[in-house]
């Protein structure tokens, strides 16, 4: 009787491990790295400060435009966006996270298609080799438990939070509803 019991326990544990290793799904969609050509001119190179200067922000422009920038997080730009009462999108990102790397293309595509002077986005490092003390504090403030979490702030208050891996359309829908 005991060997059968241990066999059932072993099969259950293996099933749980296998489920945890399978691709994450949301709403019936499996999110995998999209086949987007990011070598084109419509996505800014990482560290491109030329458009960031036009916006008055100091952070590296990752995507978007001078009107609707998606920037590398820094506390000065974040505080400025709050003071200007902008709608703010925070993408908590880890440089070691494969889901984050794939999802980054969705954020780039979403912001490249936006033209909203009252919106600014930030890629916020989370528990990786590039995370600053300011980014750690921001993650604590919003109760971030996982990388690839999206937060939207409107009127200085959090109006949206999702730890799910979102595609371009879901990102745009969340921004629109916020």
Coordinates of N, CA and C in Angstrom, one line a residue:
X1 N 0.8 -1.2 0.0 CA 0.0 0.0 0.0 C 0.9 1.3 0.0
X2 N 2.0 1.3 0.8 CA 2.8 2.4 0.8 C 3.5 2.8 -0.5
X3 N 4.0 1.8 -1.3 CA 4.5 2.2 -2.6 C 3.5 2.8 -3.5
X4 N 2.3 2.4 -3.5 CA 1.3 3.1 -4.3 C 1.1 4.5 -3.9
X5 N 1.0 4.7 -2.6 CA 0.9 6.1 -2.0 C 2.0 7.0 -2.4
X6 N 3.3 6.5 -2.3 CA 4.4 7.3 -2.7 C 4.4 7.5 -4.2
X7 N 3.9 6.6 -5.0 CA 3.8 6.8 -6.4 C 2.9 7.9 -6.8
X8 N 1.7 7.9 -6.1 CA 0.8 9.0 -6.3 C 1.3 10.4 -6.0
X9 N 2.0 10.4 -4.8 CA 2.7 11.7 -4.4 C 3.7 12.1 -5.5
X10 N 4.5 11.2 -5.9 CA 5.6 11.5 -6.9 C 4.9 12.0 -8.2
X11 N 3.9 11.4 -8.7 CA 3.2 11.8 -9.9 C 2.6 13.2 -9.7
X12 N 2.0 13.4 -8.6 CA 1.4 14.8 -8.3 C 2.5 15.8 -8.3
X13 N 3.6 15.6 -7.7 CA 4.7 16.6 -7.7 C 5.3 16.8 -9.1
X14 N 5.4 15.8 -9.8 CA 5.9 16.0 -11.2 C 4.9 16.8 -12.1
X15 N 3.6 16.5 -11.8 CA 2.6 17.3 -12.6 C 2.7 18.8 -12.2
X16 N 2.9 19.1 -10.9 CA 3.0 20.5 -10.5 C 4.2 21.1 -11.1
X17 N 5.3 20.4 -11.1 CA 6.5 21.0 -11.7 C 6.4 21.2 -13.2
X18 N 5.8 20.3 -13.9 CA 5.6 20.4 -15.3 C 4.6 21.6 -15.6
X19 N 3.6 21.8 -14.8 CA 2.7 22.9 -15.0 C 3.4 24.2 -14.8
X20 N 4.3 24.3 -13.8 CA 5.0 25.5 -13.5 C 6.0 25.8 -14.6
X21 N 6.5 24.9 -15.4 CA 7.5 25.1 -16.4 C 6.9 25.4 -17.8
X22 N 5.6 25.2 -17.9 CA 4.9 25.4 -19.2 C 4.7 26.9 -19.4
X23 N 4.6 27.4 -20.7 CA 4.4 28.8 -21.0 C 3.2 29.4 -20.3
X24 N 3.3 30.6 -19.9 CA 2.2 31.3 -19.2 C 1.2 31.7 -20.2
X25 N -0.1 31.5 -19.8 CA -1.2 31.9 -20.7 C -2.1 32.8 -20.0
X26 N -2.7 33.7 -20.7 CA -3.7 34.6 -20.2 C -4.8 34.7 -21.2
X27 N -6.0 34.5 -20.7 CA -7.2 34.6 -21.6 C -7.1 33.7 -22.8
X28 N -6.5 32.6 -22.7 CA -6.5 31.6 -23.8 C -5.3 31.9 -24.7
X29 N -4.6 33.0 -24.5 CA -3.4 33.3 -25.4 C -2.1 32.8 -24.7
X30 N -1.3 32.2 -25.5 CA 0.1 31.9 -25.0 C 1.0 33.0 -25.5
X31 N 1.7 33.7 -24.6 CA 2.6 34.7 -24.9 C 4.0 34.2 -25.1
X32 N 4.5 34.4 -26.4 CA 5.8 34.0 -26.7 C 6.5 35.2 -27.3
X33 N 7.8 35.1 -27.5 CA 8.5 36.3 -28.1 C 7.9 36.6 -29.5
X34 N 7.4 37.8 -29.7 CA 6.8 38.1 -31.0 C 7.8 38.2 -32.0
X35 N 7.4 38.1 -33.3 CA 8.3 38.2 -34.4 C 8.2 39.6 -35.0
X36 N 8.7 40.5 -34.2 CA 8.7 41.9 -34.6 C 10.1 42.3 -35.1
X37 N 10.3 43.0 -36.2 CA 11.5 43.5 -36.6 C 11.8 44.8 -35.8
X38 N 12.8 44.7 -34.9 CA 13.1 45.9 -34.1 C 14.3 46.6 -34.6
X39 N 14.8 46.3 -35.8 CA 16.0 46.9 -36.4 C 15.6 48.2 -37.1
X40 N 14.3 48.4 -37.3 CA 13.8 49.6 -38.1 C 13.9 50.9 -37.3
X41 N 13.7 52.0 -38.0 CA 13.9 53.3 -37.4 C 12.7 53.6 -36.5
X42 N 11.6 52.9 -36.5 CA 10.5 53.2 -35.7 C 10.7 52.9 -34.2
X43 N 11.8 52.2 -33.8 CA 12.0 51.9 -32.4 C 13.4 52.5 -32.1
X44 N 13.4 53.4 -31.1 CA 14.6 54.1 -30.7 C 15.6 53.1 -30.2
X45 N 16.9 53.4 -30.5 CA 18.0 52.5 -29.9 C 18.0 52.8 -28.4
X46 N 18.4 51.8 -27.6 CA 18.5 52.0 -26.2 C 19.6 53.0 -25.9
X47 N 19.3 54.0 -25.1 CA 20.3 55.0 -24.8 C 20.2 56.2 -25.7
X48 N 19.2 56.3 -26.6 CA 19.0 57.4 -27.5 C 18.5 58.6 -26.7
X49 N 19.3 59.6 -26.5 CA 18.9 60.8 -25.7 C 18.4 61.9 -26.5
X50 N 18.5 61.8 -27.8 CA 18.2 63.0 -28.7 C 16.7 63.3 -28.6
X51 N 15.8 62.4 -28.6 CA 14.4 62.7 -28.5 C 14.0 63.0 -27.0
X52 N 14.7 62.4 -26.1 CA 14.5 62.6 -24.7 C 14.7 64.1 -24.4
X53 N 15.7 64.7 -25.0 CA 16.0 66.1 -24.8 C 14.8 66.9 -25.3
X54 N 14.2 66.6 -26.4 CA 13.1 67.3 -26.9 C 11.9 67.3 -26.0
X55 N 11.7 66.2 -25.2 CA 10.6 66.0 -24.3 C 10.9 66.8 -23.0
X56 N 12.1 67.1 -22.8 CA 12.5 67.7 -21.5 C 12.9 66.6 -20.4
X57 N 12.7 65.3 -20.8 CA 13.1 64.3 -19.9 C 14.5 63.9 -20.1
X58 N 15.2 63.4 -19.0 CA 16.6 63.0 -19.1 C 16.9 61.5 -19.4
X59 N 15.9 60.7 -19.1 CA 16.1 59.2 -19.3 C 16.2 58.8 -20.7
X60 N 16.9 57.7 -21.0 CA 17.1 57.2 -22.3 C 15.7 56.8 -22.9
X61 N 15.5 57.3 -24.1 CA 14.2 57.0 -24.8 C 14.4 55.7 -25.4
X62 N 13.5 54.8 -25.0 CA 13.5 53.4 -25.5 C 12.6 53.2 -26.7
X63 N 11.4 53.9 -26.7 CA 10.4 53.8 -27.7 C 9.5 55.0 -27.6
X64 N 8.6 55.0 -28.5 CA 7.6 56.1 -28.5 C 8.2 57.3 -29.3
X65 N 7.8 58.5 -28.8 CA 8.2 59.7 -29.5 C 8.4 60.8 -28.5
X66 N 8.7 62.0 -29.0 CA 8.9 63.2 -28.1 C 7.6 63.5 -27.5
X67 N 6.4 63.2 -28.1 CA 5.1 63.4 -27.6 C 4.7 62.4 -26.5
X68 N 5.0 61.1 -26.8 CA 4.6 60.0 -25.9 C 5.8 59.1 -25.7
X69 N 6.7 59.5 -24.8 CA 8.0 58.7 -24.6 C 7.8 57.5 -23.7
X70 N 8.6 56.5 -24.0 CA 8.8 55.3 -23.1 C 10.3 55.3 -22.8
X71 N 10.5 55.6 -21.5 CA 11.9 55.9 -21.1 C 12.4 54.9 -20.1
X72 N 13.8 54.8 -20.0 CA 14.4 54.2 -18.8 C 14.1 55.0 -17.6
X73 N 13.7 54.3 -16.5 CA 13.3 55.0 -15.3 C 14.4 55.8 -14.7
X74 N 14.1 57.0 -14.3 CA 14.9 57.7 -13.3 C 14.0 58.6 -12.5
X75 N 14.3 58.8 -11.2 CA 13.4 59.4 -10.3 C 13.1 60.9 -10.6
X76 N 14.0 61.6 -11.2 CA 13.7 63.0 -11.6 C 12.6 63.0 -12.7
X77 N 12.7 62.2 -13.7 CA 11.7 62.2 -14.8 C 10.4 61.7 -14.2
X78 N 10.4 60.7 -13.3 CA 9.2 60.2 -12.7 C 8.5 61.3 -11.9
X79 N 9.2 62.0 -11.1 CA 8.7 63.1 -10.3 C 8.1 64.2 -11.2
X80 N 8.8 64.5 -12.3 CA 8.3 65.5 -13.2 C 7.0 65.1 -13.8
X81 N 6.9 63.8 -14.2 CA 5.6 63.3 -14.8 C 4.5 63.4 -13.8
X82 N 4.8 63.1 -12.5 CA 3.8 63.2 -11.5 C 3.4 64.7 -11.3
X83 N 4.3 65.6 -11.3 CA 4.0 67.0 -11.1 C 3.2 67.6 -12.2
X84 N 3.5 67.1 -13.4 CA 2.7 67.5 -14.6 C 1.4 66.8 -14.8
X85 N 1.1 65.9 -13.8 CA -0.2 65.2 -13.8 C -0.4 64.3 -15.0
X86 N 0.7 63.7 -15.5 CA 0.7 62.8 -16.6 C 0.1 61.5 -16.2
X87 N -0.5 60.8 -17.1 CA -0.8 59.4 -16.9 C 0.5 58.6 -17.1
X88 N 0.9 57.8 -16.2 CA 2.2 57.1 -16.2 C 2.0 55.6 -16.2
X89 N 2.8 55.0 -17.2 CA 2.8 53.5 -17.3 C 4.2 53.1 -16.8
X90 N 4.1 52.2 -15.8 CA 5.4 51.6 -15.2 C 5.4 50.1 -15.7
X91 N 6.5 49.8 -16.3 CA 6.7 48.4 -16.7 C 7.9 47.9 -15.9
X92 N 7.6 47.1 -14.9 CA 8.7 46.5 -14.0 C 9.3 45.3 -14.7
X93 N 10.6 45.5 -15.0 CA 11.3 44.6 -15.9 C 12.6 44.1 -15.3
X94 N 13.0 42.9 -15.5 CA 14.3 42.4 -15.1 C 15.1 41.9 -16.3
X95 N 16.4 42.3 -16.3 CA 17.2 42.0 -17.5 C 17.5 40.5 -17.6
X96 N 17.2 39.7 -16.6 CA 17.4 38.2 -16.7 C 16.1 37.5 -17.1
X97 N 15.0 38.2 -17.1 CA 13.7 37.6 -17.3 C 13.3 37.4 -18.8
X98 N 13.1 36.2 -19.3 CA 12.8 36.0 -20.7 C 11.4 36.5 -21.0
X99 N 10.5 36.4 -20.1 CA 9.1 37.0 -20.3 C 9.2 38.5 -20.5
X100 N 10.1 39.1 -19.7 CA 10.2 40.6 -19.8 C 10.9 41.0 -21.1
X101 N 11.8 40.2 -21.5 CA 12.5 40.5 -22.8 C 11.5 40.4 -24.0
X102 N 10.7 39.4 -24.0 CA 9.7 39.2 -25.0 C 8.6 40.3 -24.9
X103 N 8.2 40.6 -23.7 CA 7.2 41.6 -23.5 C 7.6 43.1 -23.8
X104 N 8.9 43.3 -23.7 CA 9.5 44.6 -24.0 C 9.1 45.0 -25.5
X105 N 9.1 44.1 -26.4 CA 8.7 44.4 -27.8 C 7.3 44.9 -27.9
X106 N 6.4 44.3 -27.0 CA 5.0 44.8 -27.0 C 4.9 46.2 -26.5
X107 N 5.6 46.5 -25.4 CA 5.6 47.9 -24.9 C 6.2 48.9 -26.0
X108 N 7.3 48.5 -26.7 CA 7.8 49.3 -27.7 C 6.8 49.6 -28.8
X109 N 6.2 48.5 -29.3 CA 5.2 48.6 -30.4 C 4.0 49.5 -29.9
X110 N 3.5 49.3 -28.7 CA 2.4 50.1 -28.2 C 2.7 51.6 -28.1
X111 N 3.9 51.9 -27.6 CA 4.3 53.3 -27.4 C 4.6 53.9 -28.8
X112 N 5.1 53.1 -29.7 CA 5.4 53.7 -31.0 C 4.2 54.1 -31.8
X113 N 3.0 53.5 -31.4 CA 1.8 53.8 -32.1 C 0.9 54.9 -31.4
X114 N 1.4 55.4 -30.2 CA 0.7 56.4 -29.5 C 1.1 57.8 -29.7
X115 N 0.2 58.7 -29.6 CA 0.4 60.1 -29.8 C -0.4 60.9 -28.7
X116 N 0.0 60.7 -27.5 CA -0.7 61.3 -26.3 C 0.3 62.1 -25.5
X117 N 0.2 63.5 -25.5 CA 1.1 64.3 -24.8 C 0.9 64.2 -23.2
X118 N -0.2 63.6 -22.8 CA -0.5 63.4 -21.4 C -0.1 62.0 -20.8
X119 N 0.8 61.3 -21.6 CA 1.2 60.0 -21.2 C 2.7 59.8 -21.3
X120 N 3.2 59.1 -20.3 CA 4.7 58.8 -20.4 C 4.8 57.4 -19.8
X121 N 5.7 56.6 -20.3 CA 6.0 55.3 -19.8 C 7.4 55.2 -19.3
X122 N 7.6 54.3 -18.4 CA 8.9 54.0 -17.8 C 9.2 52.5 -17.7
X123 N 10.3 52.1 -18.2 CA 10.8 50.7 -17.9 C 11.6 50.8 -16.6
X124 N 11.1 50.1 -15.5 CA 11.6 50.1 -14.2 C 12.3 48.8 -13.9
X125 N 13.6 48.9 -13.6 CA 14.4 47.7 -13.3 C 13.9 47.1 -12.0
X126 N 13.8 45.8 -11.9 CA 13.2 45.1 -10.8 C 14.1 43.9 -10.4
X127 N 14.7 43.9 -9.3 CA 15.5 42.8 -8.8 C 16.5 42.2 -9.8
X128 N 17.2 43.1 -10.5 CA 18.2 42.7 -11.4 C 19.5 43.5 -11.1
X129 N 20.5 43.3 -12.0 CA 21.8 43.9 -11.7 C 21.8 45.4 -12.0
X130 N 20.8 45.9 -12.5 CA 20.7 47.4 -12.8 C 19.7 48.1 -11.9
X131 N 19.1 47.4 -11.0 CA 18.1 48.1 -10.1 C 18.7 49.1 -9.2
X132 N 18.2 50.3 -9.2 CA 18.7 51.4 -8.3 C 17.8 51.4 -7.0
X133 N 18.3 52.1 -6.0 CA 17.5 52.2 -4.8 C 16.2 52.9 -5.0
X134 N 16.1 53.9 -5.9 CA 14.9 54.5 -6.3 C 13.9 53.5 -6.9
X135 N 14.4 52.6 -7.7 CA 13.5 51.6 -8.3 C 13.0 50.6 -7.3
X136 N 13.9 50.2 -6.3 CA 13.5 49.4 -5.2 C 12.4 50.0 -4.4
X137 N 12.5 51.3 -4.1 CA 11.5 52.0 -3.3 C 10.2 52.1 -4.1
X138 N 10.2 52.3 -5.4 CA 9.0 52.4 -6.2 C 8.3 51.1 -6.2
X139 N 9.1 50.0 -6.3 CA 8.5 48.6 -6.3 C 7.8 48.4 -5.0
X140 N 8.4 48.8 -3.9 CA 7.8 48.6 -2.6 C 6.5 49.4 -2.4
X141 N 6.6 50.7 -3.0 CA 5.4 51.6 -2.9 C 4.2 50.9 -3.5
X142 N 4.4 50.2 -4.6 CA 3.3 49.7 -5.4 C 3.1 48.2 -5.1
X143 N 3.8 47.6 -4.1 CA 3.7 46.2 -3.8 C 4.0 45.3 -4.9
X144 N 5.0 45.5 -5.6 CA 5.4 44.7 -6.8 C 6.1 43.4 -6.3
X145 N 5.5 42.3 -6.7 CA 6.1 41.0 -6.3 C 6.8 40.3 -7.4
X146 N 6.4 40.6 -8.6 CA 6.9 39.9 -9.8 C 7.4 41.0 -10.8
X147 N 8.5 40.6 -11.5 CA 8.9 41.3 -12.7 C 7.8 41.1 -13.7
X148 N 7.8 41.9 -14.8 CA 6.8 41.9 -15.8 C 5.4 42.4 -15.3
X149 N 5.4 43.2 -14.2 CA 4.2 43.8 -13.7 C 4.0 45.1 -14.3
X150 N 2.8 45.5 -14.7 CA 2.4 46.8 -15.3 C 1.6 47.5 -14.2
X151 N 1.9 48.8 -14.0 CA 1.2 49.7 -13.2 C 0.9 51.0 -14.0
X152 N -0.4 51.5 -13.8 CA -0.7 52.7 -14.5 C -1.2 53.7 -13.3
X153 N -0.6 54.9 -13.4 CA -0.9 55.9 -12.4 C -1.6 57.1 -13.1
X154 N -2.7 57.5 -12.6 CA -3.5 58.6 -13.1 C -3.8 59.5 -12.0
X155 N -3.6 60.8 -12.1 CA -3.9 61.8 -11.0 C -3.1 61.5 -9.8
X156 N -1.9 60.9 -9.9 CA -1.0 60.6 -8.8 C -1.4 59.3 -8.1
X157 N -2.5 58.6 -8.5 CA -2.9 57.4 -7.9 C -2.9 56.2 -8.8
X158 N -2.6 55.0 -8.2 CA -2.6 53.8 -9.0 C -4.0 53.4 -9.4
X159 N -4.2 53.3 -10.7 CA -5.5 52.9 -11.2 C -5.6 51.6 -11.9
X160 N -4.4 51.0 -12.1 CA -4.3 49.7 -12.8 C -3.0 49.0 -12.3
X161 N -3.1 47.7 -12.1 CA -1.9 46.9 -11.8 C -2.2 45.5 -12.2
X162 N -1.2 44.9 -13.0 CA -1.3 43.5 -13.5 C 0.0 42.9 -13.5
X163 N 0.1 41.7 -12.9 CA 1.4 41.0 -13.0 C 1.4 40.0 -14.2
X164 N 0.4 40.1 -15.0 CA 0.3 39.2 -16.2 C 1.2 39.7 -17.3
X165 N 1.6 38.8 -18.2 CA 2.4 39.2 -19.4 C 1.3 39.7 -20.4
X166 N 1.4 40.9 -20.8 CA 0.4 41.5 -21.7 C 1.0 41.7 -23.0
X167 N 0.1 41.6 -24.1 CA 0.6 41.8 -25.4 C 0.2 43.3 -25.8
X168 N 0.6 43.7 -26.9 CA 0.5 45.1 -27.4 C -1.0 45.6 -27.2
X169 N -1.9 44.8 -27.7 CA -3.3 45.2 -27.6 C -3.8 45.3 -26.2
X170 N -3.4 44.4 -25.3 CA -3.8 44.5 -23.9 C -3.2 45.7 -23.2
X171 N -2.0 46.0 -23.6 CA -1.3 47.2 -23.0 C -2.1 48.5 -23.4
X172 N -2.4 48.5 -24.7 CA -3.2 49.7 -25.2 C -4.5 49.8 -24.6
X173 N -5.2 48.7 -24.4 CA -6.5 48.7 -23.8 C -6.5 49.1 -22.3
X174 N -5.5 48.7 -21.6 CA -5.3 49.1 -20.2 C -5.0 50.6 -20.1
X175 N -4.2 51.1 -21.0 CA -3.9 52.6 -21.0 C -5.2 53.3 -21.4
X176 N -6.0 52.8 -22.3 CA -7.2 53.5 -22.7 C -8.2 53.5 -21.6
X177 N -8.4 52.4 -20.9 CA -9.4 52.3 -19.8 C -9.0 53.1 -18.5
X178 N -7.7 53.3 -18.4 CA -7.2 54.0 -17.1 C -7.5 55.5 -17.1

